[in-house]
Short mmCIF file of C-alpha atoms in Angstrom, two decimals:
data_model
loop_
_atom_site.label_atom_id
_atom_site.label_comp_id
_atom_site.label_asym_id
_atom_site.label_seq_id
_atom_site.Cartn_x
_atom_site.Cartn_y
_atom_site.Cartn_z
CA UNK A 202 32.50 249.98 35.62
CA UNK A 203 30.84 247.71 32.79
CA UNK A 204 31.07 249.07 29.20
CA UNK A 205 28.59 247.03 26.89
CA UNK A 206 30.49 246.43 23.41
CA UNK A 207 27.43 247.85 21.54
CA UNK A 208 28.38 250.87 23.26
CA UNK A 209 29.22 253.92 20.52
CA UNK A 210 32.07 256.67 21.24
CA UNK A 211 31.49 260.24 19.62
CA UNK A 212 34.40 262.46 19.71
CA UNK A 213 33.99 265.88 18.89
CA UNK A 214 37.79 267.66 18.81
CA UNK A 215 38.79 271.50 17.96
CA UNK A 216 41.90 272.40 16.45
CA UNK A 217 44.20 271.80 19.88
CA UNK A 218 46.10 275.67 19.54
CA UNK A 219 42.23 277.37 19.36
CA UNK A 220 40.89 274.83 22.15
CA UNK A 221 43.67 275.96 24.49
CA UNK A 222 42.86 279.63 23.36
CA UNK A 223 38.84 278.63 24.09
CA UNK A 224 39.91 276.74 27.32
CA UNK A 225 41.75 279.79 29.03
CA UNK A 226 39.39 282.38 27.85
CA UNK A 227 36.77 280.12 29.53
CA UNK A 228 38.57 279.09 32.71
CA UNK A 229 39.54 282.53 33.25
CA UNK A 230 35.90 284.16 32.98
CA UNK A 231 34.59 281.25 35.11
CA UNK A 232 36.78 281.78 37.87
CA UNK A 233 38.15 278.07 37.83
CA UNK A 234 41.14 279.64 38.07
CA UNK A 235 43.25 283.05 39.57
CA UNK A 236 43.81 284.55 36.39
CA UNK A 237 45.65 287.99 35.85
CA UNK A 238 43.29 290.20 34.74
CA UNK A 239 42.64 291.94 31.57
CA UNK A 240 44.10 288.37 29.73
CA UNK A 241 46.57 289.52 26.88
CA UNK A 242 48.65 287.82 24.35
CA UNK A 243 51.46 287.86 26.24
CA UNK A 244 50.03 286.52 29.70
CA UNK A 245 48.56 283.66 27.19
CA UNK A 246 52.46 283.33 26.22
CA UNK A 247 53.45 282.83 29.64
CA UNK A 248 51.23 280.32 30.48
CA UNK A 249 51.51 278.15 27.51
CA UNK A 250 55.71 278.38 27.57
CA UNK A 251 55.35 277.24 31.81
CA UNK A 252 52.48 274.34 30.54
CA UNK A 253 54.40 272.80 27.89
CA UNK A 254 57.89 272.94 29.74
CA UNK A 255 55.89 271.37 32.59
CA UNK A 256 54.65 268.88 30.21
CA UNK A 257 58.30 268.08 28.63
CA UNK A 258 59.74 267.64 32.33
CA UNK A 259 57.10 264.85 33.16
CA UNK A 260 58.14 263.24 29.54
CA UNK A 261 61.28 262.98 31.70
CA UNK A 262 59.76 260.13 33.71
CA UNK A 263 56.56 259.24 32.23
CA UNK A 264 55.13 258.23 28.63
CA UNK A 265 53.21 260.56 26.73
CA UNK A 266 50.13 258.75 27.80
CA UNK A 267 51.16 259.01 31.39
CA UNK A 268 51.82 262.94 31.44
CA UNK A 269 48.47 263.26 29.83
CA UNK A 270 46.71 261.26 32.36
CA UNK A 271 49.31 263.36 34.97
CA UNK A 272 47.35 265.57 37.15
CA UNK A 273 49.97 267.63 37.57
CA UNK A 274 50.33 268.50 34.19
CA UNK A 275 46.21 269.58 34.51
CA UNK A 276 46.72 272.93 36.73
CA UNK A 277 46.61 275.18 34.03
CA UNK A 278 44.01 277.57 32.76
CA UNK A 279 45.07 276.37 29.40
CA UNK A 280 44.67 272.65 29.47
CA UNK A 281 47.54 271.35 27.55
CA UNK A 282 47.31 268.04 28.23
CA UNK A 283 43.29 267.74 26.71
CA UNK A 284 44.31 268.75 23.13
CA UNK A 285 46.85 265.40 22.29
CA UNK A 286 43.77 263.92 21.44
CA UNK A 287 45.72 260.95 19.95
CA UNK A 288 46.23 259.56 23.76
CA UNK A 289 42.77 259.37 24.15
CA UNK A 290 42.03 258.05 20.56
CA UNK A 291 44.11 255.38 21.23
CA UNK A 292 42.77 254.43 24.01
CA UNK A 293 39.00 253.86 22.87
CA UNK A 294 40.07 252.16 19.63
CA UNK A 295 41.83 249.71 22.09
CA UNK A 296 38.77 249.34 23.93
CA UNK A 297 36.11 249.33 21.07
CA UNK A 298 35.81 248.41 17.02
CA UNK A 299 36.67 251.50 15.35
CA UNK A 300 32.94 251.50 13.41
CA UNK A 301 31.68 252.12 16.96
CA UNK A 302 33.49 255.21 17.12
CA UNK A 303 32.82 258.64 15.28
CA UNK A 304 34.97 261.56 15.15
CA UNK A 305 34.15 265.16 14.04
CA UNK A 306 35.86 268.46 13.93
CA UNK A 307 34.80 271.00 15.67
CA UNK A 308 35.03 273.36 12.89
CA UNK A 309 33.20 270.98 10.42
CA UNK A 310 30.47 271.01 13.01
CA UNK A 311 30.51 274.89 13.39
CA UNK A 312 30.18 275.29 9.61
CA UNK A 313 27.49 272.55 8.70
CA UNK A 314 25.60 271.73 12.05
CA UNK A 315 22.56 270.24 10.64
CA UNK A 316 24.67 268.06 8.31
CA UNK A 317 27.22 266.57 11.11
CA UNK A 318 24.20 266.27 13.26
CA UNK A 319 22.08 264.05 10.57
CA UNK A 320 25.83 262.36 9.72
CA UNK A 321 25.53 261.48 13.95
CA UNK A 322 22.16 260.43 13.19
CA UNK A 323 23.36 257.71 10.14
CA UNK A 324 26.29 256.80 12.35
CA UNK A 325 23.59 255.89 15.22
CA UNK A 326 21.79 253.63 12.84
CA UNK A 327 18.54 256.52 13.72
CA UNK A 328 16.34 258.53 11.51
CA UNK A 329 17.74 261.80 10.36
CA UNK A 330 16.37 265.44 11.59
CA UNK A 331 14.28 267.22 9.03
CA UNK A 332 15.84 270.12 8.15
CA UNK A 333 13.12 272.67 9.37
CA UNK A 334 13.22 271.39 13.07
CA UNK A 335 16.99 271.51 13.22
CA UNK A 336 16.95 274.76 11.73
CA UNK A 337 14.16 276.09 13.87
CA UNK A 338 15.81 274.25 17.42
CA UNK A 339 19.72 275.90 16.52
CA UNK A 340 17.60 279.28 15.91
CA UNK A 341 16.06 278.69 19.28
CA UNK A 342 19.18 277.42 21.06
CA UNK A 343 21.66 279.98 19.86
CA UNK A 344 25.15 280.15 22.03
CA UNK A 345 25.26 282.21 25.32
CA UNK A 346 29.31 282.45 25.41
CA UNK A 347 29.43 286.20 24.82
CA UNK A 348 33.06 286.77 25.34
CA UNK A 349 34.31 289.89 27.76
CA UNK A 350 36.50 291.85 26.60
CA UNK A 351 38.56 291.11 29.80
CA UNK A 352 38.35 287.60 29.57
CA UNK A 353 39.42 287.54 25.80
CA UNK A 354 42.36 287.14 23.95
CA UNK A 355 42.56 289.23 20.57
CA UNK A 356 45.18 287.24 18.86
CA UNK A 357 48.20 284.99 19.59
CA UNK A 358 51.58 286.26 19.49
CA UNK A 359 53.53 285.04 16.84
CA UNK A 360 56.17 283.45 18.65
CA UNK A 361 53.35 281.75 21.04
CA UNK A 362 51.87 280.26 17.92
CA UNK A 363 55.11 278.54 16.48
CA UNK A 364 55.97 277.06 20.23
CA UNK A 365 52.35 275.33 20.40
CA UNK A 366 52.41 274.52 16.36
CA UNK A 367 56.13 272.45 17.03
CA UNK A 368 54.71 270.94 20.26
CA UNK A 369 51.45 269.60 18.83
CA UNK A 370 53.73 268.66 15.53
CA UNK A 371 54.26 264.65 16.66
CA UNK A 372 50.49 264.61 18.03
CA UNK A 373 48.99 265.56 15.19
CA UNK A 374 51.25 263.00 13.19
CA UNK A 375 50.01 260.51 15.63
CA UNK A 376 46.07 261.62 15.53
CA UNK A 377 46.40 261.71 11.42
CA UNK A 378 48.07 258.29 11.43
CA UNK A 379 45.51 256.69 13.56
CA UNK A 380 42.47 257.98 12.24
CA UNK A 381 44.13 257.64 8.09
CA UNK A 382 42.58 261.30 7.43
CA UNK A 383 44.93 264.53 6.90
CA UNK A 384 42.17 267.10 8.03
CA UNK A 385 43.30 265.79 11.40
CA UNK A 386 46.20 268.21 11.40
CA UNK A 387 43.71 271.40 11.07
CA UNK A 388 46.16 272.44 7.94
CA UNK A 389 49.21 272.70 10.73
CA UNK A 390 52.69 271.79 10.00
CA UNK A 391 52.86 267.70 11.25
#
């Protein structure tokens, strides 16, 4: 594969805990995978404690980089591996300038879309959106992802939450570090 260096990266991440929330809720619903059905807090539990101690045994003969890239590690409704973003950041910034790269939250996007869209738009070097027409296309294009109540999880147990919060804790570091900006971290202990 050729890459031309004018080529631009946009990387749009969610806080990693959520994402893997999203990810199984999504997974689940679409079938990708046998899932236990209704999904509860608990099953979520089970499935995150079997991902990450899957994850920690390939640390046991692999980087971090190389149990991300692991396919092994991928066979899991909640997609552990995709939210240490850093391993992928890394990457690209190895491959590209980092002013050819753009990264955005999730959440900022959520709560401002027609600003991180026209702040896409300045990184791209093309004209901004009038307001109106973004305004009028997101009311057009609203999101279809009703969630079931089968296929949703109404909160994460506590104990669920602190396993995930000290495994992403060294990620996060790394993501913040790399990219010099503390709203990497999604306000969780790094």
């Amino acid at each position: 594969a050729v890459v031309s260096t004018q080529s631009t990266g946009i990387f749009l991440m969610r806080d990693p805990i959520d994402r893997m929330k999203s990810a199984y809720q999504f997974f689940c619903k679409a079938r990708v995978y046998e899932c236990d059905l209704p999904l509860t807090p608990h099953k979520f539990h089970i499935l995150v404690t079997y991902a990450i101690r899957l994850f920690n045994l390939c640390l046991k003969r692999k980087s971090v980089r190389g149990c991300v890239y692991n396919t092994d590690t991928h066979q899991l409704a909640t997609h552990l591996y995709a939210s240490i973003y850093h391993v992928y950041v890394q990457d690209f910034m190895r491959a590209f300038p980092r002013n050819q790269l753009y990264f955005l939250r999730f959440e900022d996007y959520v709560k401002d879309q027609i600003e991180e869209v026209n702040s896409i738009c300045d990184f791209l070097g093309v004209p901004r959106f009038p307001v109106q027409v973004l305004e009028d296309y997101l009311a057009e294009h609203e999101p279809r992802n009703q969630k079931d109540e089968m296929f949703s999880i109404p909160y994460i147990l506590p104990e669920t939450l602190t396993m995930l919060e000290e495994f992403f804790k060294p990620h996060l570091r790394e993501l913040v570090n790399l990219l010099g900006d503390e709203k990497w971290h999604w306000n969780r202990p790094y």
